[in-house]
Coordinates of C-alpha atoms in Angstrom, one line a residue:
Chain I
M1 CA 175.2 260.8 287.5
T2 CA 174.9 259.0 284.3
E3 CA 174.3 262.0 282.2
A4 CA 176.9 264.4 280.8
A5 CA 177.4 264.0 277.1
G6 CA 173.9 265.2 276.5
T7 CA 171.1 263.0 277.4
A8 CA 167.8 261.7 276.2
G9 CA 168.4 261.1 272.6
P10 CA 165.7 262.0 270.2
A11 CA 163.0 264.1 271.6
G12 CA 160.3 261.6 270.8
S13 CA 161.6 258.9 273.1
A14 CA 162.4 261.3 275.9
G15 CA 159.1 263.0 275.8
A16 CA 157.4 260.0 277.2
A17 CA 158.0 260.9 280.8
G18 CA 159.6 263.5 283.0
V19 CA 162.1 261.1 284.4
D20 CA 165.5 262.6 284.5
G21 CA 168.7 262.1 286.4
P22 CA 170.6 258.9 287.1
G23 CA 169.6 255.5 286.0
R24 CA 167.4 256.3 283.0
P25 CA 167.3 252.9 281.5
G26 CA 166.6 252.6 277.8
P27 CA 168.0 255.4 275.7
R28 CA 171.7 254.4 275.6
R29 CA 171.2 252.2 272.5
G30 CA 169.0 254.9 271.0
R31 CA 171.7 257.5 271.5
V32 CA 174.3 255.4 269.8
L33 CA 172.0 255.0 266.8
E34 CA 171.2 258.7 266.9
G35 CA 174.9 259.4 267.0
L36 CA 175.6 257.2 264.0
R37 CA 172.8 258.8 262.0
A38 CA 174.0 262.3 262.8
Y39 CA 177.5 261.2 261.9
G40 CA 176.3 260.0 258.5
L41 CA 174.3 263.2 257.9
I42 CA 177.3 265.5 258.7
A43 CA 179.9 263.4 256.9
A44 CA 177.7 263.5 253.8
M45 CA 177.6 267.3 254.0
W46 CA 181.4 267.4 254.2
I47 CA 181.8 265.1 251.2
R48 CA 179.6 267.4 249.2
S49 CA 181.5 270.4 250.5
T50 CA 184.8 268.9 249.3
M51 CA 183.2 268.2 245.9
A52 CA 182.7 271.9 245.5
Y53 CA 186.4 272.0 244.9
R54 CA 186.7 268.8 242.8
T55 CA 190.2 269.5 241.4
S56 CA 191.5 270.3 244.8
F57 CA 190.0 267.1 246.1
V58 CA 191.7 265.0 243.4
L59 CA 195.1 266.7 244.0
M60 CA 194.9 266.3 247.7
T61 CA 194.0 262.6 247.4
V62 CA 196.8 262.0 245.1
A63 CA 199.2 263.9 247.3
N64 CA 198.0 262.1 250.3
F65 CA 198.5 258.7 248.6
A66 CA 202.0 259.7 247.2
M67 CA 203.2 260.8 250.7
T68 CA 202.2 257.5 252.3
V69 CA 203.8 255.6 249.4
L70 CA 207.1 257.5 250.1
D71 CA 206.7 256.5 253.7
F72 CA 206.9 252.8 252.7
V73 CA 209.8 253.5 250.3
A74 CA 211.8 254.5 253.3
I75 CA 211.4 251.0 254.7
L76 CA 212.3 249.4 251.3
L77 CA 215.5 251.5 251.3
M78 CA 216.3 250.3 254.7
F79 CA 216.0 246.7 253.7
S80 CA 218.3 247.3 250.7
Q81 CA 221.0 247.6 253.3
V82 CA 220.0 244.9 255.8
D83 CA 218.3 241.6 255.5
A84 CA 216.4 241.7 258.7
L85 CA 215.1 244.2 261.2
G86 CA 215.1 242.9 264.8
G87 CA 214.9 239.4 263.3
W88 CA 212.0 240.2 261.0
S89 CA 212.2 240.0 257.2
L90 CA 211.0 242.6 254.8
A91 CA 207.8 240.7 254.1
E92 CA 207.1 240.4 257.8
V93 CA 207.7 244.0 258.4
A94 CA 205.5 244.9 255.4
F95 CA 202.8 242.8 257.0
L96 CA 203.1 244.8 260.2
Y97 CA 203.2 248.0 258.2
G98 CA 200.1 247.1 256.2
V99 CA 198.0 246.1 259.2
S100 CA 199.0 249.2 261.1
G101 CA 198.4 251.4 258.1
V102 CA 194.9 250.0 257.3
S103 CA 193.8 250.1 261.0
F104 CA 195.1 253.6 261.5
G105 CA 193.8 254.8 258.1
L106 CA 190.3 253.6 258.9
A107 CA 190.3 255.2 262.3
D108 CA 191.8 258.4 260.9
L109 CA 189.0 258.4 258.2
A110 CA 186.3 257.9 260.8
V111 CA 187.3 260.1 263.7
G112 CA 190.6 261.7 262.7
S113 CA 189.2 265.3 262.9
M114 CA 188.7 265.0 266.6
E115 CA 192.2 266.4 267.1
R116 CA 190.7 269.8 266.1
L117 CA 188.7 269.8 269.3
G118 CA 191.2 272.1 271.1
R119 CA 190.8 274.7 268.4
R120 CA 187.0 274.5 268.6
V121 CA 187.2 275.0 272.4
R122 CA 189.5 278.0 272.0
D123 CA 187.5 279.8 269.3
G124 CA 184.2 279.0 270.9
T125 CA 182.7 277.1 267.9
L126 CA 182.2 274.0 270.1
D127 CA 179.2 275.8 271.6
T128 CA 177.4 275.7 268.3
L129 CA 177.5 271.9 268.5
L130 CA 176.2 271.8 272.0
V131 CA 172.9 273.4 271.0
R132 CA 172.1 270.6 268.6
P133 CA 169.9 267.7 269.5
V134 CA 172.5 265.1 268.6
P135 CA 175.5 263.8 270.5
V136 CA 178.5 266.2 270.4
L137 CA 180.9 263.2 270.0
A138 CA 179.2 262.3 266.7
Q139 CA 179.2 265.9 265.5
M140 CA 182.9 266.3 266.4
A141 CA 183.9 263.0 264.8
A142 CA 182.2 263.8 261.6
D143 CA 183.6 267.3 261.5
R144 CA 185.6 267.9 258.3
F145 CA 185.1 264.3 257.3
A146 CA 187.6 263.8 254.4
L147 CA 187.4 261.1 251.9
R148 CA 190.9 261.8 250.8
R149 CA 192.1 260.0 253.9
L150 CA 191.2 256.9 252.0
G151 CA 194.6 257.4 250.4
R152 CA 196.2 256.1 253.5
V153 CA 193.9 253.1 253.7
T154 CA 194.6 252.3 250.0
Q155 CA 198.3 252.4 250.6
G156 CA 198.0 250.2 253.6
V157 CA 196.0 247.6 251.7
L158 CA 198.5 247.6 248.9
V159 CA 201.4 247.1 251.3
L160 CA 199.5 244.3 253.0
V161 CA 198.8 242.6 249.7
Y162 CA 202.5 242.9 248.8
A163 CA 203.4 241.3 252.1
L164 CA 200.9 238.4 251.7
V165 CA 202.2 237.7 248.2
L166 CA 205.8 237.6 249.5
L167 CA 205.1 235.7 252.7
D168 CA 204.7 231.9 252.8
V169 CA 202.0 231.8 255.5
D170 CA 200.9 228.5 256.8
W171 CA 197.2 229.4 256.6
T172 CA 194.7 227.9 259.0
V173 CA 191.0 228.8 259.5
A174 CA 191.9 230.7 262.6
K175 CA 194.5 232.7 260.9
V176 CA 192.2 233.6 258.0
L177 CA 189.4 234.7 260.4
L178 CA 191.9 236.6 262.4
M179 CA 192.8 238.9 259.5
P180 CA 189.6 241.0 259.3
V181 CA 189.1 240.8 263.0
M182 CA 192.6 242.2 263.5
L183 CA 192.1 245.1 261.1
L184 CA 188.8 246.1 262.5
S185 CA 189.9 245.8 266.1
G186 CA 193.0 247.8 265.3
A187 CA 190.8 250.5 263.8
G188 CA 188.7 250.4 267.0
I189 CA 191.7 250.8 269.2
F190 CA 193.0 253.7 267.2
C191 CA 189.6 255.3 267.3
A192 CA 189.6 255.0 271.1
V193 CA 193.1 256.7 271.1
F194 CA 191.8 259.5 269.0
V195 CA 188.7 260.1 271.2
A196 CA 190.7 259.9 274.4
A197 CA 193.3 262.3 273.1
A198 CA 190.5 264.7 272.1
A199 CA 188.9 264.4 275.5
F200 CA 192.2 265.4 277.0
Q201 CA 192.0 268.6 275.0
F202 CA 189.0 269.7 276.9
V203 CA 191.4 270.1 279.8
A204 CA 194.5 271.2 277.9
Q205 CA 193.5 272.9 274.7
D206 CA 196.9 273.0 273.1
A207 CA 197.6 269.4 273.7
S208 CA 197.0 268.2 270.1
E209 CA 200.8 267.5 269.8
V210 CA 200.6 265.2 272.7
A211 CA 197.6 263.5 271.0
N212 CA 199.6 263.2 267.8
A213 CA 202.4 261.3 269.7
F214 CA 199.9 258.6 270.4
T215 CA 198.1 258.5 267.1
Y216 CA 200.6 259.2 264.3
G217 CA 203.5 258.2 266.6
G218 CA 201.7 255.0 267.5
T219 CA 201.1 253.9 264.0
T220 CA 204.8 254.6 263.1
M221 CA 205.9 252.5 266.0
L222 CA 203.7 249.7 265.0
Q223 CA 205.3 249.6 261.5
Y224 CA 208.4 248.1 263.1
P225 CA 208.7 244.8 264.9
P226 CA 208.5 244.8 268.7
T227 CA 211.9 243.3 268.9
V228 CA 213.6 246.6 267.9
F229 CA 212.2 248.4 270.8
A230 CA 213.1 248.5 274.5
Q231 CA 211.2 246.1 276.7
D232 CA 209.6 248.9 278.7
L233 CA 208.2 250.5 275.6
V234 CA 206.7 247.2 274.5
R235 CA 205.3 246.7 278.0
G236 CA 203.8 250.2 277.8
A237 CA 202.3 249.5 274.4
T238 CA 200.8 246.3 275.7
F239 CA 199.4 247.2 279.1
V240 CA 199.1 251.0 279.2
V241 CA 198.1 252.2 275.7
P242 CA 197.4 248.8 274.2
L243 CA 198.6 249.4 270.7
A244 CA 200.4 246.1 270.6
F245 CA 196.9 244.5 270.1
V246 CA 196.6 246.3 266.8
N247 CA 199.2 244.2 265.0
W248 CA 202.2 243.0 267.1
L249 CA 200.3 240.3 269.0
P250 CA 197.8 239.1 266.3
A251 CA 200.4 239.4 263.6
G252 CA 202.8 237.3 265.7
Y253 CA 200.2 234.5 265.6
V254 CA 199.6 234.7 261.9
L255 CA 203.4 234.8 261.2
D256 CA 204.2 232.2 263.8
R257 CA 206.6 234.5 265.6
P258 CA 207.4 234.2 269.3
F259 CA 205.3 236.7 271.3
P260 CA 206.9 239.7 272.9
L261 CA 207.1 239.6 276.7
A262 CA 206.6 235.9 276.6
L263 CA 202.8 236.4 276.5
P264 CA 200.7 233.3 275.9
E265 CA 199.4 232.6 272.4
W266 CA 195.7 233.2 273.1
V267 CA 196.3 236.9 273.6
A268 CA 196.4 237.0 269.7
F269 CA 192.6 236.6 269.8
T270 CA 191.9 239.3 272.4
P271 CA 192.0 242.4 270.2
P272 CA 188.2 242.7 269.8
L273 CA 187.9 242.7 273.6
V274 CA 190.7 245.1 274.0
A275 CA 189.1 247.4 271.3
V276 CA 185.7 247.3 273.1
A277 CA 187.3 248.1 276.4
C278 CA 189.3 250.9 274.9
C279 CA 186.3 252.4 273.3
A280 CA 184.3 252.2 276.5
L281 CA 187.1 253.9 278.4
A282 CA 187.5 256.6 275.7
G283 CA 183.8 257.2 275.9
L284 CA 184.0 257.7 279.6
A285 CA 187.0 260.0 279.1
W286 CA 185.0 262.0 276.6
R287 CA 182.1 262.3 278.9
A288 CA 184.3 263.5 281.7
G289 CA 186.0 266.0 279.4
L290 CA 182.7 267.4 278.1
R291 CA 181.3 267.6 281.6
S292 CA 184.4 269.6 282.7
Y293 CA 184.0 271.9 279.7
R294 CA 180.4 272.5 280.6
S295 CA 181.2 273.4 284.2
T296 CA 184.2 275.5 283.5
G297 CA 183.7 277.0 280.1
S298 CA 186.7 277.6 277.9
Chain H
M1 CA 162.3 264.4 291.3
T2 CA 159.4 266.2 289.7
D3 CA 161.2 268.8 287.8
G4 CA 162.1 268.4 284.2
D5 CA 158.5 267.6 283.6
G6 CA 157.0 269.1 280.4
A7 CA 153.8 269.9 282.2
A8 CA 155.2 273.1 283.7
A9 CA 155.9 274.4 280.2
G10 CA 152.5 275.8 279.7
G11 CA 152.7 278.0 282.8
A12 CA 153.2 281.7 282.7
A13 CA 156.9 281.7 283.5
F14 CA 158.5 280.1 280.4
I15 CA 162.1 280.9 281.3
E16 CA 162.7 280.8 285.0
L17 CA 165.9 281.6 286.9
D18 CA 166.1 281.5 290.7
G19 CA 169.3 282.6 292.3
V20 CA 171.4 281.2 289.4
E21 CA 175.1 281.4 289.9
K22 CA 178.1 280.6 287.7
V23 CA 181.5 280.6 289.3
F24 CA 184.6 280.1 287.2
D25 CA 188.0 279.1 288.6
V26 CA 190.5 281.3 286.9
R27 CA 194.1 280.4 287.1
R28 CA 196.5 283.1 286.3
K29 CA 200.3 282.8 285.8
T30 CA 202.0 284.9 288.4
G31 CA 205.5 283.6 288.0
F32 CA 207.4 280.9 286.2
L33 CA 205.5 278.0 287.8
K34 CA 203.4 279.8 290.3
R35 CA 199.7 280.0 289.5
E36 CA 197.2 282.1 291.3
R37 CA 193.7 280.7 291.6
R38 CA 190.9 283.1 291.7
E39 CA 187.2 282.7 291.8
V40 CA 185.2 284.7 289.3
R41 CA 181.5 285.0 289.8
A42 CA 180.4 285.5 286.2
V43 CA 176.7 285.2 287.2
D44 CA 175.9 286.0 290.8
G45 CA 172.5 285.1 292.1
L46 CA 170.5 286.0 289.0
S47 CA 166.7 285.7 289.3
F48 CA 164.1 286.6 286.7
T49 CA 161.3 285.0 284.7
V50 CA 160.2 285.5 281.1
A51 CA 156.7 284.7 280.0
R52 CA 155.9 282.8 276.9
G53 CA 155.8 285.2 273.9
E54 CA 157.8 288.0 275.5
M55 CA 160.5 289.7 273.7
V56 CA 163.3 290.7 276.0
G57 CA 166.5 292.7 275.4
Y58 CA 169.4 291.6 277.5
I59 CA 172.1 294.1 277.7
G60 CA 175.3 294.9 279.6
P61 CA 178.9 295.7 279.0
N62 CA 181.4 293.0 277.8
G63 CA 182.1 290.5 280.5
A64 CA 179.0 291.4 282.5
G65 CA 177.7 287.8 282.3
K66 CA 175.4 288.1 279.3
S67 CA 176.8 285.2 277.3
T68 CA 177.3 283.1 280.4
T69 CA 173.6 283.4 281.1
I70 CA 172.7 282.5 277.5
K71 CA 175.0 279.5 277.7
M72 CA 173.3 278.3 280.8
L73 CA 169.9 278.8 279.3
T74 CA 170.9 276.8 276.2
G75 CA 172.4 274.0 278.3
I76 CA 176.0 274.7 277.1
L77 CA 177.2 275.5 280.6
T78 CA 176.1 273.9 283.9
P79 CA 175.2 276.5 286.6
S80 CA 177.2 276.3 289.8
G81 CA 174.1 277.0 291.9
G82 CA 170.5 278.1 291.8
R83 CA 167.5 276.8 289.8
L84 CA 167.0 277.2 286.1
R85 CA 164.2 276.1 283.8
V86 CA 163.4 276.6 280.2
A87 CA 160.0 275.3 279.0
G88 CA 160.0 273.2 282.2
I89 CA 163.3 271.6 281.3
D90 CA 166.5 271.8 283.2
P91 CA 168.9 272.8 280.3
S92 CA 172.1 271.4 281.7
R93 CA 170.6 268.0 282.4
E94 CA 168.5 267.5 279.3
R95 CA 170.4 269.5 276.8
T96 CA 169.5 267.5 273.7
R97 CA 165.8 267.4 274.6
L98 CA 165.8 271.1 275.1
A99 CA 167.6 271.6 271.8
H100 CA 164.4 270.7 270.0
R101 CA 162.6 273.6 271.7
I102 CA 165.2 276.3 271.3
G103 CA 166.8 278.2 268.4
V104 CA 170.1 279.9 268.8
V105 CA 171.8 282.4 266.6
F106 CA 175.3 283.4 267.4
G107 CA 175.8 286.7 265.6
Q108 CA 179.5 286.2 264.8
R109 CA 179.5 282.5 264.2
T110 CA 177.5 281.2 261.3
T111 CA 176.2 277.6 261.6
L112 CA 175.6 277.5 257.8
W113 CA 177.7 275.4 255.5
W114 CA 180.3 277.6 254.0
D115 CA 180.9 275.9 250.7
L116 CA 177.3 274.6 250.1
P117 CA 174.2 276.3 248.8
L118 CA 172.1 277.8 251.5
I119 CA 169.3 275.3 251.0
D120 CA 171.7 272.4 251.9
S121 CA 172.1 273.7 255.4
Y122 CA 168.3 273.8 255.7
R123 CA 168.0 270.2 254.5
L124 CA 170.5 269.2 257.1
M125 CA 168.4 270.9 259.8
H126 CA 165.3 269.2 258.4
R127 CA 166.9 265.8 259.0
M128 CA 168.9 266.5 262.1
Y129 CA 165.9 267.8 264.0
R130 CA 163.6 265.3 262.4
I131 CA 161.2 268.0 261.4
P132 CA 158.1 266.6 259.8
D133 CA 158.1 267.2 256.0
A134 CA 155.0 269.4 255.9
R135 CA 156.1 271.5 258.8
Y136 CA 159.5 271.9 257.3
R137 CA 158.1 273.1 254.0
E138 CA 155.8 275.5 255.6
N139 CA 158.4 277.0 257.9
L140 CA 160.9 277.2 255.1
D141 CA 158.5 278.9 252.8
R142 CA 157.6 281.4 255.4
C143 CA 161.2 282.3 256.2
V144 CA 162.1 282.4 252.5
E145 CA 159.3 284.9 251.9
L146 CA 159.7 287.1 254.9
L147 CA 163.5 287.2 254.9
Q148 CA 163.6 287.4 251.1
L149 CA 165.8 284.4 250.7
A150 CA 164.4 283.0 247.5
E151 CA 167.2 284.2 245.3
L152 CA 169.8 283.0 247.7
L153 CA 168.8 279.4 248.3
E154 CA 171.1 278.0 245.6
V155 CA 174.0 280.3 246.3
P156 CA 177.0 278.9 248.3
V157 CA 177.0 280.5 251.7
R158 CA 180.5 281.9 251.2
Q159 CA 179.2 284.2 248.5
L160 CA 176.5 285.7 250.7
S161 CA 176.9 289.2 252.2
L162 CA 177.0 289.5 256.0
G163 CA 173.4 290.6 256.1
Q164 CA 172.2 287.8 253.8
R165 CA 174.1 285.3 255.9
M166 CA 172.5 286.6 259.1
R167 CA 169.1 286.3 257.6
G168 CA 170.0 282.8 256.5
D169 CA 171.2 281.9 260.0
I170 CA 168.0 283.2 261.6
A171 CA 165.9 281.1 259.2
A172 CA 168.0 278.0 260.1
A173 CA 167.3 278.6 263.8
L174 CA 163.6 278.7 263.2
L175 CA 162.9 275.7 260.9
H176 CA 162.2 273.4 263.8
D177 CA 159.6 275.7 265.4
P178 CA 161.5 276.6 268.5
D179 CA 159.5 278.0 271.5
V180 CA 162.4 280.2 272.4
L181 CA 164.8 282.1 270.2
Y182 CA 168.1 283.3 271.6
L183 CA 169.9 285.9 269.5
D184 CA 173.4 287.0 270.3
E185 CA 174.1 290.3 268.5
P186 CA 171.8 289.6 265.6
T187 CA 172.4 292.9 263.8
I188 CA 176.1 293.3 264.4
G189 CA 177.9 294.6 261.4
L190 CA 174.8 294.8 259.3
D191 CA 173.8 297.8 257.1
V192 CA 170.7 299.8 257.8
V193 CA 168.6 298.0 255.3
S194 CA 169.6 294.5 256.6
K195 CA 169.0 295.6 260.2
A196 CA 165.5 296.7 259.3
K197 CA 164.7 293.4 257.6
V198 CA 166.0 291.4 260.5
R199 CA 164.1 293.4 263.0
G200 CA 160.9 293.3 261.0
F201 CA 161.1 289.6 260.7
L202 CA 161.7 289.1 264.4
R203 CA 158.7 291.2 265.2
D204 CA 156.6 289.1 262.8
V205 CA 157.8 285.8 264.3
N206 CA 157.1 286.9 267.7
A207 CA 153.6 288.2 266.9
E208 CA 152.5 285.3 264.7
R209 CA 154.1 282.3 266.4
G210 CA 154.3 283.7 270.0
T211 CA 158.0 282.7 269.9
T212 CA 159.7 284.0 273.0
V213 CA 162.8 286.0 272.1
L214 CA 165.7 286.8 274.2
L215 CA 168.3 289.0 272.5
T216 CA 171.7 290.4 273.6
T217 CA 172.9 293.4 271.7
H218 CA 175.1 296.4 271.7
D219 CA 172.7 298.1 269.3
L220 CA 170.1 299.9 271.4
Q221 CA 167.9 300.5 268.4
D222 CA 167.4 296.8 268.3
I223 CA 165.9 297.0 271.7
E224 CA 164.0 300.3 271.1
Q225 CA 162.3 298.7 268.1
L226 CA 161.8 295.2 269.3
C227 CA 161.6 294.8 273.0
S228 CA 159.0 295.9 275.4
R229 CA 161.2 294.8 278.2
V230 CA 164.9 295.2 278.9
M231 CA 167.1 293.6 281.4
V232 CA 170.5 295.2 282.2
I233 CA 173.1 293.1 283.8
D234 CA 176.5 294.0 285.2
H235 CA 178.9 292.0 287.3
G236 CA 176.6 289.0 287.0
R237 CA 173.7 290.9 288.7
L238 CA 170.5 292.3 287.4
M239 CA 170.6 296.0 287.6
Y240 CA 167.4 296.9 285.8
D241 CA 164.4 294.9 284.7
G242 CA 161.5 296.7 283.2
P243 CA 160.2 298.7 280.2
L244 CA 162.7 300.6 278.1
A245 CA 161.1 303.9 279.1
G246 CA 161.7 303.2 282.8
L247 CA 165.4 303.1 282.1
H248 CA 165.4 306.8 281.3
E249 CA 163.8 307.6 284.6
V250 CA 166.3 305.5 286.5
G251 CA 169.1 307.0 284.6
E252 CA 167.7 310.6 284.9
S253 CA 168.2 310.9 281.2
E254 CA 167.8 314.0 279.1
R255 CA 166.5 314.7 275.7
T256 CA 168.2 317.2 273.3
L257 CA 166.6 320.0 271.4
V258 CA 168.6 321.1 268.4
V259 CA 167.8 324.5 267.0
D260 CA 169.0 326.2 263.8
L261 CA 168.9 329.9 264.1
E262 CA 169.1 332.4 261.3
R263 CA 172.6 333.5 262.2
E264 CA 175.3 333.0 264.8
L265 CA 174.0 334.2 268.2
P266 CA 175.2 333.9 271.8
P267 CA 173.6 330.9 273.7
V268 CA 169.9 331.3 273.9
E269 CA 168.3 332.0 277.2
A270 CA 166.0 329.1 277.7
P271 CA 163.6 328.6 280.7
A272 CA 165.2 326.3 283.4
P273 CA 165.9 323.5 283.7
A274 CA 166.7 323.5 280.0
R275 CA 170.2 324.7 279.2
V276 CA 172.4 325.1 276.2
V277 CA 175.1 322.5 276.1
R278 CA 176.8 323.2 272.8
V279 CA 177.0 326.0 270.2
E280 CA 178.3 325.6 266.7
G281 CA 177.7 328.5 264.3
P282 CA 174.0 329.1 264.0
R283 CA 173.2 325.7 265.5
Q284 CA 172.7 325.2 269.2
W285 CA 172.0 322.2 271.4
L286 CA 169.8 322.3 274.5
A287 CA 169.4 319.6 277.1
F288 CA 166.2 319.1 279.0
P289 CA 164.7 316.3 281.2
A290 CA 163.3 313.4 279.2
S291 CA 160.1 313.6 281.2
A292 CA 159.5 317.3 280.3
S293 CA 157.5 318.4 277.2
A294 CA 159.4 319.9 274.3
A295 CA 156.5 322.0 273.2
G296 CA 156.8 324.7 275.9
L297 CA 160.5 325.0 275.3
V298 CA 160.2 325.3 271.6
A299 CA 157.5 327.9 272.0
A300 CA 159.6 330.0 274.4
I301 CA 162.6 329.9 272.0
A302 CA 160.6 330.6 268.9
A303 CA 159.0 333.7 270.6
R304 CA 162.4 335.3 271.2
Y305 CA 164.8 334.0 268.5
P306 CA 164.8 333.8 264.7
L307 CA 164.2 330.0 264.4
V308 CA 164.9 328.3 261.1
D309 CA 164.6 324.7 261.9
L310 CA 164.6 322.3 264.9
S311 CA 164.7 318.7 265.9
V312 CA 164.4 316.7 269.1
R313 CA 166.7 313.8 269.9
E314 CA 165.7 311.0 272.1
P315 CA 168.1 310.2 275.0
D316 CA 171.0 308.0 274.2
I317 CA 170.4 304.9 276.2
E318 CA 174.0 303.9 276.0
A319 CA 174.8 307.1 277.9
V320 CA 172.0 306.3 280.4
I321 CA 173.4 302.8 281.0
A322 CA 176.9 304.1 281.3
K323 CA 175.6 306.5 283.9
M324 CA 173.9 303.6 285.8
Y325 CA 177.1 301.7 285.9
A326 CA 179.0 304.7 287.1
E327 CA 176.5 305.2 289.9
R328 CA 176.6 301.5 290.9
A329 CA 180.4 301.6 290.9
S330 CA 180.6 304.6 293.2
A331 CA 177.8 303.4 295.5

């Protein structure tokens, strides 16, 4: 069975023939586009909804930004007592922090609301999404889209700029190219974690705390160098939930640091592949979750 | 596979269920770690067909399987067994394709955008369902006129009353010209005027567009005023399927004659099988079979007693259905 997450895309394309069931060839790409379009439509509605309370929006954005700033102040305070953390300097840790912050911030902006899935399953409002002609994943991802989450991205960018000013990087073409690739792949990996965690909530509706451990917990972990963590944790973050590919590995290349777990240097360039693989797996998990919801109800 | 083909859609049976089942696995905590697994047959071998343009009331007590049926018909839930088609489409396999053909109104869950003017929700529907511009305008204008929404279009949904919001929700479900409209408790919590507006509109839509309507309700007046056919479900099985009037016969229901006499009197002696069931001052209540004529009874009483006023009350369907359930349970 290839169907589950709602098939057939737009009615127009599906109306061509009565073929159904496994192996329908074309519509996958159409469905992705349809999903993105629906995402845009719904996100725009949420932006307009927040603008109905303009003052509240401004206050929330400022508060959001201030909170993330305080988060980095904690690291500055730490470095006022020590010169290095696990052998990494303040500038290097700031680099890790910035990359992790921007990647996570982008993912949180794009699909962060998916953690609300459990609640929607419990109160039955997920059903209202299932009767719409657009993919549920897109509707869920765009749910409560909040521009104020840009506060975290902004803070991440500022910290990253701060790090780059402080650092004396021996820039090469490869390193320059790796920067945007690293940030986008990192965002992709975090998106996958968000989606997979949401899919898990189809089965366990009150598991949003477990999900938070991997998303918010993950980004916090990545703000520190891998050398401060136990080898097993680093191994888990490399091979099980591959958060190490967000910054530890590619940043190690940019900063000319030895790689954790004695990994070869070329792994620094694998984040895009890892991100694609993670998103594919998360997509499958989502499908499985939605299928189980549709066969069991809430 | 030849199912899922749109060609069947034009046939007489627009909604088709054949031995449809839905079994849930319910796990119950019986101890600290012990769980008991139990199968619950929410829908148990349900078969019926609904023709295009029919307006059907779907009733039953809570937990009877009503909403499970609706969820299967809309493709939200996958049946555990049996065959199910709506407009020739298998809902669970082609949910998004079916979505263009159906409209759904969940009585207690609005799909409108709380903080935005009503019109914004409609614009979203317009684009999400890719409704052609002319069609959208025409449908919107008609809904606005018939549901009296003109004044409300620019009002944020959160400021609408319950009745206004329900009208807004119904309009939202009809903008893409669905062939079938599912309504779950469409008049719940509405005042008398709003109820009348909603019912009148549904009648119009059904008459003009030939939209097939399936509605679940606890308000039997909805059914009396809208549906020529009623299906009663309990324990996942169909207990009655037919005209509303037939339900009275099945349930051996009775009508009530209320008479106001000039003064307090002992219970009137009425010709059998009519009998007095209640006396309150000068007012008396008499029960008689729904199938019998009230005229003879009234004449007999008027001839012997000082009659001031009278009224006839139609049987309470709720009571009829309760009686049906009771009979089923004891059988």
